[in-house]
Coordinates of C-alpha atoms in Angstrom, one line a residue:
X9 CA -207.0 -91.3 78.8
X10 CA -204.3 -89.7 81.2
X11 CA -205.0 -89.2 84.7
X12 CA -204.6 -85.7 86.4
X13 CA -201.3 -85.4 88.1
X14 CA -201.2 -85.6 91.8
X15 CA -201.2 -82.2 93.5
X16 CA -197.8 -83.3 95.4
X17 CA -196.4 -83.5 91.9
X18 CA -197.8 -80.1 90.8
X19 CA -197.1 -77.9 93.5
X20 CA -200.0 -75.9 92.9
X21 CA -203.3 -76.7 91.0
X22 CA -205.2 -73.6 89.5
X23 CA -208.3 -74.3 87.8
X24 CA -210.9 -71.7 86.4
X25 CA -213.9 -71.9 84.6
X26 CA -215.7 -70.1 81.8
X27 CA -218.8 -71.7 80.4
X28 CA -219.5 -71.8 76.7
X29 CA -222.4 -69.7 75.4
X30 CA -225.5 -71.6 74.1
X31 CA -224.6 -74.8 75.7
X32 CA -226.3 -76.8 78.7
X33 CA -224.5 -77.4 81.8
X34 CA -223.9 -81.0 80.5
X35 CA -222.7 -80.2 77.2
X36 CA -220.2 -77.7 78.5
X37 CA -218.8 -80.1 81.3
X38 CA -218.6 -82.8 78.6
X39 CA -216.2 -80.4 76.7
X40 CA -214.1 -78.9 79.5
X41 CA -210.5 -78.0 79.5
X42 CA -208.8 -79.2 82.4
X43 CA -205.9 -77.1 83.1
X44 CA -203.0 -77.6 85.7
X45 CA -200.1 -75.2 86.7
X46 CA -196.7 -76.2 87.9
X47 CA -195.8 -73.1 89.3
X48 CA -192.7 -74.0 91.2
X49 CA -190.8 -75.3 88.4
X50 CA -188.4 -72.3 88.3
X51 CA -188.2 -69.0 90.1
X52 CA -187.6 -67.3 86.9
X53 CA -190.5 -68.8 84.7
X54 CA -194.1 -67.7 84.8
X55 CA -197.3 -67.8 82.5
X56 CA -199.4 -64.8 81.1
X57 CA -202.7 -65.9 80.3
X58 CA -205.9 -64.7 78.5
X59 CA -208.9 -64.4 81.0
X60 CA -211.4 -63.8 78.0
X61 CA -213.9 -66.4 77.3
X62 CA -213.6 -68.6 74.1
X63 CA -216.9 -68.3 72.3
X64 CA -218.2 -70.8 69.9
X65 CA -215.5 -73.3 70.8
X66 CA -215.6 -76.9 71.5
X67 CA -213.8 -76.5 74.8
X68 CA -213.8 -74.2 78.0
X69 CA -212.0 -74.3 81.3
X70 CA -213.0 -76.2 84.6
X71 CA -213.2 -74.4 87.8
X72 CA -213.9 -75.6 91.4
X73 CA -215.9 -73.6 93.6
X74 CA -215.0 -72.4 96.8
X75 CA -217.5 -74.9 98.6
X76 CA -215.9 -77.8 96.7
X77 CA -212.7 -76.6 97.6
X78 CA -213.4 -76.3 101.2
X79 CA -215.1 -79.9 101.5
X80 CA -211.9 -81.1 99.4
X81 CA -210.1 -79.6 102.4
X82 CA -211.9 -81.1 105.1
X83 CA -211.7 -84.5 103.7
X84 CA -208.0 -84.2 103.1
X85 CA -207.2 -87.6 104.7
X86 CA -209.5 -89.3 102.3
X87 CA -208.7 -87.7 99.2
X88 CA -205.1 -88.1 99.9
X89 CA -205.3 -91.7 99.7
X90 CA -207.8 -91.7 96.7
X91 CA -207.0 -91.8 93.1
X92 CA -207.8 -88.2 91.6
X93 CA -210.6 -87.6 89.3
X94 CA -210.4 -88.5 85.6
X95 CA -210.4 -85.9 82.8
X96 CA -213.5 -85.6 81.0
X97 CA -214.1 -88.0 78.3
X98 CA -212.9 -87.5 74.9
X99 CA -210.1 -85.2 75.7
X100 CA -206.5 -85.1 75.0
X101 CA -203.7 -84.0 77.2
X102 CA -201.1 -81.2 76.2
X103 CA -197.8 -81.0 78.0
X104 CA -196.0 -77.7 78.1
X105 CA -192.1 -78.1 78.8
X106 CA -189.3 -75.4 79.4
X107 CA -186.2 -77.7 78.7
X108 CA -187.1 -81.0 80.6
X109 CA -189.2 -79.3 83.1
X110 CA -193.1 -79.8 82.8
X111 CA -194.5 -76.3 83.4
X112 CA -197.9 -76.6 82.4
X113 CA -200.8 -79.4 81.4
X114 CA -203.9 -78.7 79.8
X115 CA -206.9 -80.9 78.5
X116 CA -208.7 -80.2 75.4
X117 CA -211.2 -81.8 73.2
X118 CA -209.8 -84.4 70.8
X119 CA -210.4 -83.8 67.1
X120 CA -210.6 -80.0 67.3
X121 CA -208.0 -77.2 66.3
X122 CA -206.8 -75.3 69.5
X123 CA -204.4 -72.4 69.9
X124 CA -203.0 -72.1 73.1
X125 CA -203.5 -68.6 74.7
X126 CA -200.8 -69.1 77.6
X127 CA -197.4 -67.6 77.0
X128 CA -194.5 -68.3 79.3
X129 CA -192.0 -65.6 80.5
X130 CA -188.4 -66.2 81.4
X131 CA -186.0 -63.4 82.7
X132 CA -183.4 -62.3 80.0
X133 CA -185.4 -64.3 77.4
X134 CA -188.4 -63.7 74.8
X135 CA -190.7 -66.4 74.2
X136 CA -190.4 -67.3 70.4
X137 CA -192.6 -70.4 69.8
X138 CA -193.8 -73.7 70.9
X139 CA -191.6 -76.3 69.3
X140 CA -192.6 -79.8 68.5
X141 CA -188.8 -80.9 69.5
X142 CA -187.1 -80.5 72.7
X143 CA -183.7 -80.2 70.9
X144 CA -184.3 -77.9 67.9
X145 CA -186.8 -75.2 66.8
X146 CA -189.8 -76.9 65.0
X147 CA -192.6 -74.8 65.1
X148 CA -195.9 -76.8 66.2
X149 CA -198.5 -76.6 63.8
X150 CA -201.5 -75.4 65.8
X151 CA -203.7 -75.5 62.6
X152 CA -203.7 -79.3 62.5
X153 CA -206.7 -81.4 64.1
X154 CA -205.5 -82.6 67.6
X155 CA -206.0 -86.3 67.8
X156 CA -203.4 -87.6 70.4
X157 CA -201.7 -86.3 73.5
X158 CA -199.1 -84.2 72.9
X159 CA -196.0 -82.3 74.2
X160 CA -194.4 -79.1 73.3
X161 CA -191.5 -77.2 74.1
X162 CA -190.9 -73.5 74.8
X163 CA -188.1 -72.1 72.5
X164 CA -186.6 -68.8 73.7
X165 CA -184.6 -66.1 72.2
X166 CA -182.3 -63.9 74.1
X167 CA -183.9 -60.4 75.3
X168 CA -181.0 -58.0 74.2
X169 CA -182.9 -54.7 74.9
X170 CA -180.5 -54.0 77.6
X171 CA -177.5 -55.7 76.0
X172 CA -177.4 -53.6 72.7
X173 CA -179.5 -55.5 70.3
X174 CA -183.3 -56.3 69.4
X175 CA -185.3 -59.1 67.6
X176 CA -187.8 -58.0 65.3
X177 CA -190.7 -60.3 64.6
X178 CA -191.7 -59.4 61.3
X179 CA -189.9 -57.7 58.1
X180 CA -191.4 -54.5 56.6
X181 CA -190.8 -55.7 52.9
X182 CA -191.6 -59.3 52.1
X183 CA -189.0 -60.9 49.7
X184 CA -191.5 -63.2 48.0
X185 CA -193.6 -60.4 46.9
X186 CA -190.7 -58.6 45.5
X187 CA -189.4 -61.8 43.4
X188 CA -192.8 -62.6 42.1
X189 CA -193.1 -59.1 40.2
X190 CA -190.6 -59.9 37.7
X191 CA -190.3 -63.8 37.5
X192 CA -193.1 -66.1 38.6
X193 CA -195.6 -66.6 41.4
X194 CA -193.4 -68.4 43.9
X195 CA -194.7 -71.3 46.0
X196 CA -195.6 -69.6 49.4
X197 CA -192.8 -70.5 52.0
X198 CA -195.0 -71.0 55.3
X199 CA -197.8 -73.6 56.0
X200 CA -199.2 -76.3 54.1
X201 CA -198.5 -76.4 50.5
X202 CA -199.7 -78.8 47.7
X203 CA -197.8 -79.4 44.5
X204 CA -198.4 -81.5 41.6
X205 CA -195.8 -83.9 40.0
X206 CA -196.3 -85.0 36.3
X207 CA -194.3 -87.9 35.3
X208 CA -193.4 -87.6 31.3
X209 CA -192.0 -90.1 29.0
X210 CA -191.1 -89.5 25.1
X211 CA -192.8 -91.3 22.4
X212 CA -190.8 -94.7 21.7
X213 CA -188.3 -94.0 24.7
X214 CA -187.7 -95.4 28.0
X215 CA -191.3 -95.9 30.2
X216 CA -191.9 -95.4 33.9
X217 CA -192.0 -98.6 35.9
X218 CA -194.0 -99.1 39.1
X219 CA -190.8 -99.0 41.1
X220 CA -189.8 -95.7 39.3
X221 CA -193.2 -94.0 40.3
X222 CA -192.8 -95.4 44.0
X223 CA -189.3 -93.6 44.0
X224 CA -190.9 -90.3 42.7
X225 CA -193.5 -90.5 45.6
X226 CA -190.8 -91.1 48.2
X227 CA -188.3 -88.6 46.9
X228 CA -190.9 -85.8 46.7
X229 CA -193.1 -86.5 49.6
X230 CA -191.4 -89.5 51.8
X231 CA -189.9 -89.5 55.2
X232 CA -186.2 -89.0 55.3
X233 CA -185.6 -92.7 56.2
X234 CA -187.3 -93.4 52.7
X235 CA -184.4 -91.8 51.0
X236 CA -180.3 -91.8 51.1
X237 CA -180.7 -88.2 52.7
X238 CA -183.6 -86.3 52.9
X239 CA -186.8 -86.1 50.5
X240 CA -188.3 -82.8 49.3
X241 CA -190.8 -82.5 52.0
X242 CA -188.5 -83.7 55.0
X243 CA -185.7 -81.3 53.8
X244 CA -187.9 -78.1 53.6
X245 CA -189.7 -79.2 56.9
X246 CA -186.4 -79.2 58.8
X247 CA -184.7 -76.2 57.1
X248 CA -187.9 -73.9 57.6
X249 CA -188.0 -75.0 61.4
X250 CA -191.4 -76.9 60.8
X251 CA -192.8 -73.9 59.1
X252 CA -193.2 -75.1 55.4
X253 CA -195.1 -78.4 55.0
X254 CA -194.9 -79.7 51.1
X255 CA -197.3 -81.9 50.1
X256 CA -198.6 -83.1 46.7
X257 CA -199.6 -85.8 44.2
X258 CA -197.8 -87.9 41.7
X259 CA -200.0 -87.5 38.7
X260 CA -200.7 -89.8 35.7
X261 CA -197.8 -90.7 33.4
X262 CA -198.1 -88.5 30.3
X263 CA -196.6 -90.0 27.0
X264 CA -195.5 -87.0 24.2
X265 CA -196.4 -87.4 20.8
X266 CA -193.1 -86.1 20.1
X267 CA -189.9 -88.4 20.1
X268 CA -186.9 -87.8 22.6
X269 CA -185.0 -86.4 19.5
X270 CA -187.6 -83.8 19.0
X271 CA -187.9 -82.7 22.5
X272 CA -184.1 -82.5 23.1
X273 CA -184.1 -79.1 20.9
X274 CA -187.7 -78.1 21.2
X275 CA -188.7 -74.3 21.4
X276 CA -190.0 -73.0 24.6
X277 CA -193.3 -72.8 22.9
X278 CA -193.2 -76.6 22.3
X279 CA -192.3 -77.2 25.6
X280 CA -195.4 -75.3 26.8
X281 CA -197.6 -77.1 24.8
X282 CA -196.2 -80.4 26.4
X283 CA -196.9 -79.0 29.6
X284 CA -200.4 -78.0 29.0
X285 CA -201.0 -81.3 27.2
X286 CA -199.7 -83.2 30.3
X287 CA -201.8 -81.3 32.7
X288 CA -205.0 -81.9 30.4
X289 CA -204.2 -85.6 30.4
X290 CA -204.8 -85.6 34.3
X291 CA -208.4 -85.1 33.4
X292 CA -208.6 -83.0 36.8
X293 CA -212.0 -81.2 37.6
X294 CA -211.7 -77.2 38.3
X295 CA -212.0 -78.2 42.2
X296 CA -209.1 -80.2 41.9
X297 CA -207.0 -77.9 39.9
X298 CA -207.9 -75.2 42.7
X299 CA -206.6 -77.7 45.3
X300 CA -203.1 -76.8 43.7
X301 CA -203.7 -73.1 44.0
X302 CA -203.7 -72.6 47.7
X303 CA -202.8 -68.8 47.5
X304 CA -205.8 -68.3 45.0
X305 CA -203.9 -66.4 42.5
X306 CA -205.1 -68.3 39.3
X307 CA -201.9 -70.2 38.8
X308 CA -201.0 -73.6 40.2
X309 CA -198.6 -72.9 42.9
X310 CA -195.9 -75.6 41.5
X311 CA -195.8 -78.1 39.0
X312 CA -192.9 -80.5 38.6
X313 CA -192.4 -82.1 35.1
X314 CA -190.4 -85.2 35.6
X315 CA -189.1 -86.6 32.2
X316 CA -188.1 -90.1 32.3
X317 CA -185.1 -90.1 30.0
X318 CA -181.3 -89.7 31.2
X319 CA -180.2 -86.1 31.6
X320 CA -177.2 -84.4 30.0
X321 CA -175.8 -80.9 30.8
X322 CA -174.9 -80.7 27.1
X323 CA -178.3 -81.9 25.6
X324 CA -180.4 -79.3 25.2
X325 CA -183.8 -79.6 27.0
X326 CA -182.4 -82.6 28.9
X327 CA -181.3 -80.8 32.1
X328 CA -183.2 -79.3 35.3
X329 CA -184.6 -75.8 35.5
X330 CA -187.1 -73.8 37.1
X331 CA -189.0 -71.4 34.9
X332 CA -192.5 -70.1 34.3
X333 CA -194.9 -70.5 31.6
X334 CA -196.6 -67.2 31.7
X335 CA -200.3 -68.5 31.3
X336 CA -203.0 -66.1 32.1
X337 CA -204.2 -66.7 35.7
X338 CA -207.8 -68.2 36.1
X339 CA -209.0 -68.7 39.7
X340 CA -211.6 -71.0 38.3
X341 CA -209.3 -73.2 36.1
X342 CA -205.8 -72.4 37.4
X343 CA -203.2 -72.7 35.0
X344 CA -199.3 -73.4 34.9
X345 CA -196.8 -70.9 35.5
X346 CA -194.2 -71.9 38.2
X347 CA -192.7 -75.2 37.4
X348 CA -189.8 -77.5 37.1
X349 CA -188.6 -79.4 34.5
X350 CA -186.1 -82.2 35.3
X351 CA -185.0 -85.7 34.8
X352 CA -186.1 -88.6 37.0
X353 CA -182.7 -89.8 36.6
X354 CA -181.4 -87.1 39.0
X355 CA -182.9 -89.2 41.8
X356 CA -180.2 -91.8 40.8
X357 CA -177.2 -89.7 41.1
X358 CA -175.0 -88.7 44.0
X359 CA -176.3 -90.8 47.1
X360 CA -178.9 -92.5 44.8
X361 CA -176.3 -94.5 43.3
X362 CA -177.4 -97.0 46.1
X363 CA -180.6 -95.4 47.1
X364 CA -182.6 -92.3 46.2
X365 CA -181.1 -88.8 46.1
X366 CA -183.3 -85.7 46.1
X367 CA -180.6 -82.8 46.1
X368 CA -181.2 -81.7 42.8
X369 CA -185.2 -81.3 43.2
X370 CA -184.4 -79.6 46.6
X371 CA -182.0 -77.0 45.1
X372 CA -184.8 -76.4 42.4
X373 CA -187.3 -76.0 44.7
X374 CA -185.4 -73.1 46.0
X375 CA -186.0 -71.5 43.0
X376 CA -189.6 -72.4 43.2
X377 CA -189.9 -70.5 46.4
X378 CA -188.2 -67.5 44.7
X379 CA -184.6 -67.8 45.6
X380 CA -181.8 -67.4 43.1
X381 CA -178.7 -69.2 42.1
X382 CA -175.9 -68.4 44.5
X383 CA -173.4 -69.8 42.1
X384 CA -172.3 -67.6 39.2
X385 CA -171.8 -68.0 35.6
X386 CA -168.3 -66.5 35.9
X387 CA -164.9 -67.9 37.5
X388 CA -165.7 -65.9 40.6
X389 CA -167.8 -67.8 43.0
X390 CA -168.8 -65.4 45.6
X391 CA -170.7 -67.7 48.1
X392 CA -168.0 -70.1 48.1
X393 CA -170.0 -72.9 46.7
X394 CA -171.1 -74.5 50.0
X395 CA -174.8 -73.9 50.0
X396 CA -178.1 -75.7 48.9
X397 CA -178.7 -72.6 46.2
X398 CA -174.9 -72.6 45.2
X399 CA -173.7 -76.4 44.6
X400 CA -176.7 -78.2 45.8
X401 CA -175.3 -79.1 49.4
X402 CA -175.9 -78.5 53.0
X403 CA -178.8 -76.5 54.5
X404 CA -180.1 -73.2 53.2
X405 CA -178.2 -70.2 54.2
X406 CA -179.1 -67.1 56.7
X407 CA -180.2 -64.8 53.6
X408 CA -182.4 -67.5 52.3
X409 CA -184.1 -68.4 55.5
X410 CA -184.8 -64.6 56.2
X411 CA -186.0 -63.9 52.9
X412 CA -188.5 -66.8 53.1
X413 CA -189.4 -65.4 56.7
X414 CA -188.3 -68.8 58.5
X415 CA -186.1 -66.9 60.9
X416 CA -185.7 -63.3 62.3
X417 CA -182.2 -61.7 63.3
X418 CA -181.0 -60.3 66.3
X419 CA -180.2 -56.6 65.0
X420 CA -177.2 -54.8 66.5
X421 CA -178.2 -51.6 68.2
X422 CA -176.1 -48.9 66.1
X423 CA -176.0 -46.6 69.2
X424 CA -174.1 -49.0 71.3
X425 CA -170.4 -49.0 70.9
X426 CA -169.8 -52.6 71.8
X427 CA -172.4 -55.6 71.9
X428 CA -171.7 -59.2 73.1
X429 CA -174.2 -61.6 71.7
X430 CA -174.4 -65.5 71.9
X431 CA -176.1 -67.5 69.3
X432 CA -176.8 -71.2 69.0
X433 CA -176.1 -73.5 65.8
X434 CA -178.2 -71.7 63.0
X435 CA -179.5 -75.1 61.5
X436 CA -181.4 -75.9 64.7
X437 CA -182.3 -72.6 66.2
X438 CA -182.4 -70.0 63.4
X439 CA -180.2 -67.5 65.4
X440 CA -178.6 -65.2 63.3
X441 CA -177.3 -61.4 63.2
X442 CA -177.5 -58.5 61.1
X443 CA -175.3 -55.7 61.2
X444 CA -176.0 -52.2 59.4
X445 CA -176.4 -48.8 60.2
X446 CA -180.0 -47.7 59.3
X447 CA -181.2 -51.2 58.4
X448 CA -184.5 -51.0 56.5
X449 CA -186.3 -53.6 58.6
X450 CA -186.1 -56.2 55.9
X451 CA -184.2 -59.0 54.5
X452 CA -184.2 -56.9 51.2
X453 CA -181.2 -54.7 52.2
X454 CA -177.5 -54.6 52.3
X455 CA -175.8 -55.7 55.5
X456 CA -173.5 -58.0 57.1
X457 CA -175.1 -61.3 58.0
X458 CA -174.0 -63.9 60.8
X459 CA -174.8 -67.4 61.4
X460 CA -173.0 -70.2 63.4
X461 CA -172.5 -73.2 61.3
X462 CA -172.2 -76.7 62.6
X463 CA -171.7 -79.9 60.8
X464 CA -175.0 -81.2 62.2
X465 CA -178.7 -81.6 61.1
X466 CA -179.2 -81.0 57.2
X467 CA -175.6 -80.2 57.2
X468 CA -174.4 -83.6 58.6
X469 CA -174.2 -86.0 55.6
X470 CA -172.8 -83.6 53.0
X471 CA -170.0 -82.7 55.6
X472 CA -168.9 -86.2 56.4
X473 CA -167.7 -86.9 52.9
X474 CA -167.8 -85.2 49.5
X475 CA -171.1 -85.5 47.9
X476 CA -170.8 -88.0 45.0
X477 CA -173.2 -85.7 42.7
X478 CA -170.3 -83.0 42.4
X479 CA -167.5 -83.9 44.9
X480 CA -168.3 -80.9 47.0
X481 CA -167.8 -81.4 50.7
X482 CA -169.3 -79.1 53.4
X483 CA -167.4 -77.6 56.3
X484 CA -166.3 -80.3 58.7
X485 CA -166.0 -78.1 61.8
X486 CA -168.2 -75.5 63.7
X487 CA -167.6 -71.8 62.8
X488 CA -169.0 -68.4 62.2
X489 CA -170.2 -67.6 58.6
X490 CA -170.1 -64.0 58.0
X491 CA -171.9 -62.7 54.7
X492 CA -172.2 -59.4 52.8
X493 CA -175.6 -59.6 51.5
X494 CA -176.7 -57.0 49.0
X495 CA -180.5 -57.5 48.6
X496 CA -181.4 -53.9 47.9
X497 CA -185.0 -53.5 46.0
X498 CA -184.7 -51.9 42.7
X499 CA -187.6 -50.1 41.1
X500 CA -188.0 -50.9 37.3
X501 CA -189.6 -49.1 34.4
X502 CA -191.8 -50.7 32.0
X503 CA -189.0 -52.3 30.0
X504 CA -187.6 -53.7 33.5
X505 CA -184.7 -51.5 33.5
X506 CA -183.1 -50.0 36.7
X507 CA -184.6 -46.6 37.9
X508 CA -183.9 -46.3 41.5
X509 CA -183.4 -48.2 44.8
X510 CA -186.4 -48.3 47.1
X511 CA -186.8 -49.7 50.8
X512 CA -190.6 -50.3 50.3
X513 CA -192.7 -51.4 47.3
X514 CA -194.6 -48.6 45.5
X515 CA -198.1 -49.4 44.2
X516 CA -198.3 -49.6 40.5
X517 CA -194.5 -49.8 40.2
X518 CA -192.6 -53.1 39.1
X519 CA -189.5 -54.0 41.6
X520 CA -186.9 -56.6 41.6
X521 CA -183.9 -57.6 43.9
X522 CA -181.3 -55.7 42.1
X523 CA -178.2 -57.8 42.6
X524 CA -177.4 -61.5 41.7
X525 CA -174.3 -63.4 41.8
X526 CA -174.6 -63.7 38.0
X527 CA -174.5 -60.5 36.2
X528 CA -176.9 -61.6 33.5
X529 CA -179.6 -62.1 36.1
X530 CA -178.6 -58.7 37.7
X531 CA -181.2 -55.6 37.3
X532 CA -178.4 -52.9 38.1
X533 CA -178.2 -50.3 35.5
X534 CA -174.5 -50.1 35.0
X535 CA -172.3 -53.3 33.7
X536 CA -169.8 -52.3 36.6
X537 CA -172.5 -52.7 39.1
X538 CA -173.7 -55.7 37.6
X539 CA -170.3 -57.5 37.7
X540 CA -169.4 -56.2 41.0
X541 CA -172.6 -56.1 43.4
X542 CA -173.2 -59.5 44.5
X543 CA -176.2 -60.8 46.2
X544 CA -174.6 -63.2 48.6
X545 CA -170.9 -62.9 49.1
X546 CA -169.4 -65.3 52.0
X547 CA -166.4 -63.8 53.6
X548 CA -163.1 -65.6 54.5
X549 CA -161.5 -65.7 57.7
X550 CA -158.0 -65.7 56.0
X551 CA -158.4 -62.2 54.6
X552 CA -157.9 -63.4 51.1
X553 CA -160.8 -63.4 48.5
X554 CA -160.1 -66.8 47.0
X555 CA -163.4 -67.1 45.6
X556 CA -162.4 -64.6 42.9
X557 CA -160.1 -67.3 41.4
X558 CA -162.9 -69.8 41.5
X559 CA -162.0 -71.7 44.8
X560 CA -164.2 -73.4 47.1
X561 CA -164.7 -72.5 50.8
X562 CA -163.2 -74.9 53.3
X563 CA -162.6 -75.0 56.9
X564 CA -160.3 -72.0 57.1
X565 CA -163.1 -69.9 55.5
X566 CA -165.2 -69.8 58.7
X567 CA -164.2 -67.6 61.5
X568 CA -163.3 -69.8 64.4
X569 CA -162.5 -68.8 68.0
X570 CA -159.7 -66.3 68.6
X571 CA -160.4 -64.9 64.9
X572 CA -162.1 -61.6 63.8
X573 CA -163.2 -59.5 61.0
X574 CA -162.2 -56.0 60.7
X575 CA -163.0 -53.6 57.4
X576 CA -159.7 -52.6 56.9
X577 CA -158.2 -55.8 56.8
X578 CA -160.7 -57.2 54.5
X579 CA -160.9 -54.4 51.7
X580 CA -160.5 -56.6 48.8
X581 CA -163.9 -58.2 49.9
X582 CA -165.7 -55.0 49.2
X583 CA -166.1 -53.1 45.8
X584 CA -166.0 -49.6 48.0
X585 CA -163.4 -51.0 50.0
X586 CA -164.2 -49.7 53.7
X587 CA -167.9 -49.2 52.5
X588 CA -171.1 -51.0 51.7
X589 CA -172.1 -50.9 47.9
X590 CA -174.4 -48.2 49.2
X591 CA -171.5 -45.9 50.1
X592 CA -172.3 -46.1 53.9
X593 CA -169.3 -47.3 56.2
X594 CA -169.4 -51.0 57.2
X595 CA -168.3 -49.5 60.7
X596 CA -168.1 -52.6 62.7
X597 CA -165.4 -55.2 63.7
X598 CA -166.5 -58.8 64.7
X599 CA -164.7 -60.9 67.1
X600 CA -165.4 -64.8 68.0
X601 CA -164.8 -65.1 71.6
X602 CA -165.9 -68.7 72.1
X603 CA -167.2 -71.6 70.0
X604 CA -168.4 -74.8 71.4
X605 CA -171.2 -77.5 69.9
X606 CA -173.8 -75.6 71.6
X607 CA -173.1 -71.7 71.1
X608 CA -170.9 -69.1 69.8
X609 CA -170.1 -66.0 71.7
X610 CA -169.4 -62.9 69.6
X611 CA -168.1 -59.4 70.4
X612 CA -169.4 -56.7 67.9
X613 CA -167.5 -53.3 68.2
X614 CA -168.1 -49.6 66.5
X615 CA -165.2 -48.6 64.9

């Protein structure tokens, strides 16, 4: 057990005491929290604390009475040469840091769930989260049982209230709630999730080996070091800044009664039958099935059917997709709806030629979460191909992460004529910016979205060389990505046709995101709007819309230091030229003042 830090290191020791109701003094002492302030670490840093007692808890705070303090003072010559008292038995130490500076120590009972009530303050900053990492945003999971000593790090966002921008802490409309209304019940994007993987082999065809099943386990739920890049679990843990923890089970192998030749061109109803039979073959109890329905909606949260035979894009059902079965929900015995159908052999493509590659299952899992494809069925590729939901590479982009509630943007105050904002690398901080007059308070609106791309973190490997799976290479330099997002919500009629745009969902009505990068997936009412209104469009610093000709984004697409965006110079990027699709003026120019490895400084000017 760690000893208390000496007062000479602390600067100031503050202890207080609240006894726990319905416990004897001895019981209370044995479950004390011992807290120590380090008050002189920074002239700008302080803590706010809650003085209310914690009821029915396994821990409380220690205090030292005035008489004890007086006694300690009178015997200072003795205490200065003696060891400080040990903390109570069966406790763990939580060390709170700001960068490299220890600002707070706390002892809590081990094997308990604990949420800190102390919130740091720092001038010109907003406390955002306690991070498990000192170098990036990685939300610490306070829902877990604490078993060992740990360190957490204060993660800050800029307080722009006096500078012309602000930081919301929630969205008015939830993207997943919209996407669930016309597609499937998406896997919830926050917290602990439990998915089911069922290996399938066809009658008379290649079968799973133990090595194959081990590869499935590592590809889905392993550490990044178990793969040639990332596993499904490790990718989404990092991309979500520690907020999505995908876990699950590799089920028993199911052998179909149909041959490979029959399954190749089988109907949807036949595939649904295979899905249901494969699930039945697991012999799960109702309680076991319910463990895969953590949102309790009566459908299994996500099922991955991994067929063993080789895939081929031109071979009927032997490809990869995410779809829904439409089974009637049953909270007692949850049914299949949201699912992935893909070949085990995708793990052997790309980097998997010499190891294990999860790029494809990561992309498909974006759909499991409710995200659309950002590539198009047409020549025009509006997102520029360089994104996980586009051509299966790099990190998820700014719209995806806002849609899934993994980050919240700095929003420009439209009353200001000029705003200066500094943002950090998006992949490690979640820093991003929204520009839109009369923004509706949600990711589900039309706006300009800005992120600072760096070839680091989840972007690193795909930027070092072309990804072997499709020969696409990520940006190799840092730079600003500016997107035109049109994620407005459409209200639909009973036949799922467009009625009108709405900012908030209306009870008893059906809704969908109106735009898609592929016209056939759009819910717009007119052919012109389906073809021209794109969900995610990456703007090009060159001023030329090369994506209309099928070009792939490259380094020159990024807005680097000294470059800027002005609507009048980029009218080919917008269907309404100087206006958004909703006919409101774009109304702002953006200039990149400075870029280095740690931050980018932008000036946003009303025009």
